[in-house]
Amino acid sequence: PALETAEPHMLLNGPESFTPDGMFLMGQSPELPGFFVCCGLNSVGIATGGGAGRAMAEWVLGGHPAADLWPADIRRFAPFHNNLRALRERAPESLVMHYAIAYPDHEDETARNLRLSPLHGRLAAKGARFTCRMGWERPKWFKPEGAEVDESLTFGRPGWFDLVAAEHRAAREDVALFDQTSFAKLLVAGPDAEALMQRLCANDMAVAPGRMIYTPMLNERGGYESDLTVMRLDDGYLVITGTAQPVKDGEWLRRHVGDGERVAVTDVTSAWAVIGVMGPRSRELLSRVTPADLSDGAFPYFTWQSIEAGYATVRAARLSYVGELGWELYVPTEFAAGLYDALTDAGDGLGLRDAGAAALTSLRVEKGYRAWGHDLTPDDTPLEAGLAFAVRPGKGVPFIGREAFLRQRDAGAARRMVSLVMDDAEAFPIGGEPILHDGEIVGQVTSAAFGHTVGRAVALGYVERNPEAIAEMIAAGGFALDIACEVFTARASLKAPYDPEGARLRG
């Protein structure tokens, strides 16, 4: 009752800090080892102070957070994010969106076009709708001229669903071009480069130049610090990692350079554009712009070669994140537009189509490919993720995480990633949904997308049971997802629902 007549004796209005993505800034500074940051709390500092303080204390004492805090990790930002004009534009939008509905396809509107691929103008002219990642504008999907598309946000099927399906089918049935320039690229070079990479990478990095290596970088607990594709060069390695990870992975590599070791880690992301040529007719398309022999015998899977393509000399890597025959063409930035034009001009009669990130996600989830930050985190291990084939504990060089990997291998994993295909074609998971078995929650979805080839939504997620129990559960059936409080049944498997043996990758 006293509150009815009580009057405030002091009113204090203080400045509040908002970050460009509305998430905290936490962790050890990549520029200054030993300097820890906890700020940018976006007007919920009091509400979250206890948890944030505990997490920071654990981080300082243990050298790592006790739980995966990548969404708040200061290393998700790069120095260019400190641009004052961009901050002045974005901070008010972060404030406005603080309590807004978090639709899955929301895109910020301010401080855009910070980093543009050399293909940006051409793709925009073709109707590309862009998503922003680490400042890069990346095509998400393409709106053909004259098409009527409802672009309103929803938790269900978006208005561009059929357009993404067409891009997906082009990669599965014909050939598609993906602008993958935003891949982060770190050059690790010097006389001691191999020694450093052998200590940090779980796969065997002592391979001949011209090889590609798929490898995790593990922490002492055996969890994923990163998930990499690496190009072995004559004088070192080109590390290809996620768009958002150049600061994080660069800091991890530099942190572990030993005293006196002669090795340099350089971010060369902006020096190379990347054009993905993906699909069963990719060899035919690429052969129209290069004199190089692209046959299986001359250009084996998971190798790279320096070839002429159009007017450019490119590093062509034979691999694919969509699960089909394909190449990633690493081309000096100034030659990228010309190469793109050459590929486009050569595509007559091949069903060539531009494709964006939405189709790429659909293709990779259908193929069961994991993505760091979603399916792979510092708390997930190769054995749990079903990726133990990329670990070589007997390679003769101890690496970070080796002992933890061997302990888990001997004891057995207590959880395992599975692929789930929905029975109902109308079910539309977006990620994060509970996984049920016989009505009991047994895990959570880490990635989800509609698989346009299998005709159903597909999800990846960890089931909190040992592999033997999971195999019995899969055989018995009874899996389902809880999507917005409605239960949809699903078929589970330890293998990908599309081309589980990888035959199409090999042409």
CSV table of N, CA and C in Angstrom, one decimal, residues 17-18 22 116 124 138 178 199 246 258 267 303 307 329 332 358 455 481:
chain,number,residue,atom,x,y,z
A,17,SER,N,24.7,-0.3,-23.6
A,17,SER,CA,25.5,-0.7,-24.7
A,17,SER,C,24.8,-1.8,-25.5
A,18,PHE,N,24.7,-1.6,-26.8
A,18,PHE,CA,24.1,-2.6,-27.7
A,18,PHE,C,25.1,-3.0,-28.7
A,22,GLY,N,23.1,-7.9,-31.1
A,22,GLY,CA,22.2,-8.0,-29.9
A,22,GLY,C,22.7,-9.1,-28.9
A,116,LEU,N,31.6,-7.0,-50.0
A,116,LEU,CA,30.9,-7.4,-51.2
A,116,LEU,C,31.8,-8.3,-52.0
A,124,ALA,N,23.1,-9.6,-57.8
A,124,ALA,CA,22.0,-8.7,-57.5
A,124,ALA,C,21.2,-8.4,-58.7
A,138,ARG,N,25.9,-12.4,-48.8
A,138,ARG,CA,25.9,-13.7,-49.4
A,138,ARG,C,24.5,-14.0,-50.0
A,178,PHE,N,27.5,-21.5,-57.0
A,178,PHE,CA,27.4,-20.9,-55.7
A,178,PHE,C,28.6,-19.9,-55.5
A,199,ARG,N,50.1,-30.8,-34.7
A,199,ARG,CA,49.8,-30.7,-33.3
A,199,ARG,C,48.3,-30.2,-33.0
A,246,PRO,N,37.2,-16.5,-39.0
A,246,PRO,CA,38.6,-16.2,-39.2
A,246,PRO,C,39.3,-15.7,-38.0
A,258,GLY,N,54.7,-22.3,-31.1
A,258,GLY,CA,55.7,-22.5,-30.0
A,258,GLY,C,56.8,-21.4,-30.1
A,267,ASP,N,45.5,-14.0,-42.5
A,267,ASP,CA,44.1,-14.1,-43.1
A,267,ASP,C,44.1,-13.5,-44.5
A,303,THR,N,41.4,-33.7,-54.2
A,303,THR,CA,42.7,-33.1,-54.5
A,303,THR,C,42.4,-31.8,-55.1
A,307,ILE,N,44.8,-24.7,-62.4
A,307,ILE,CA,44.4,-24.9,-63.8
A,307,ILE,C,44.0,-23.6,-64.4
A,329,LEU,N,36.3,-23.4,-57.0
A,329,LEU,CA,37.3,-22.7,-57.8
A,329,LEU,C,37.8,-21.5,-57.0
A,332,PRO,N,41.9,-15.6,-57.8
A,332,PRO,CA,42.2,-14.3,-57.4
A,332,PRO,C,41.0,-13.3,-57.6
A,358,ALA,N,20.4,-20.8,-49.0
A,358,ALA,CA,19.2,-21.6,-48.5
A,358,ALA,C,19.2,-22.9,-49.2
A,455,GLY,N,11.9,-35.2,-50.6
A,455,GLY,CA,10.5,-34.7,-50.5
A,455,GLY,C,10.0,-34.6,-49.1
A,481,LEU,N,9.5,-35.6,-33.8
A,481,LEU,CA,9.9,-34.2,-33.4
A,481,LEU,C,8.7,-33.5,-32.8
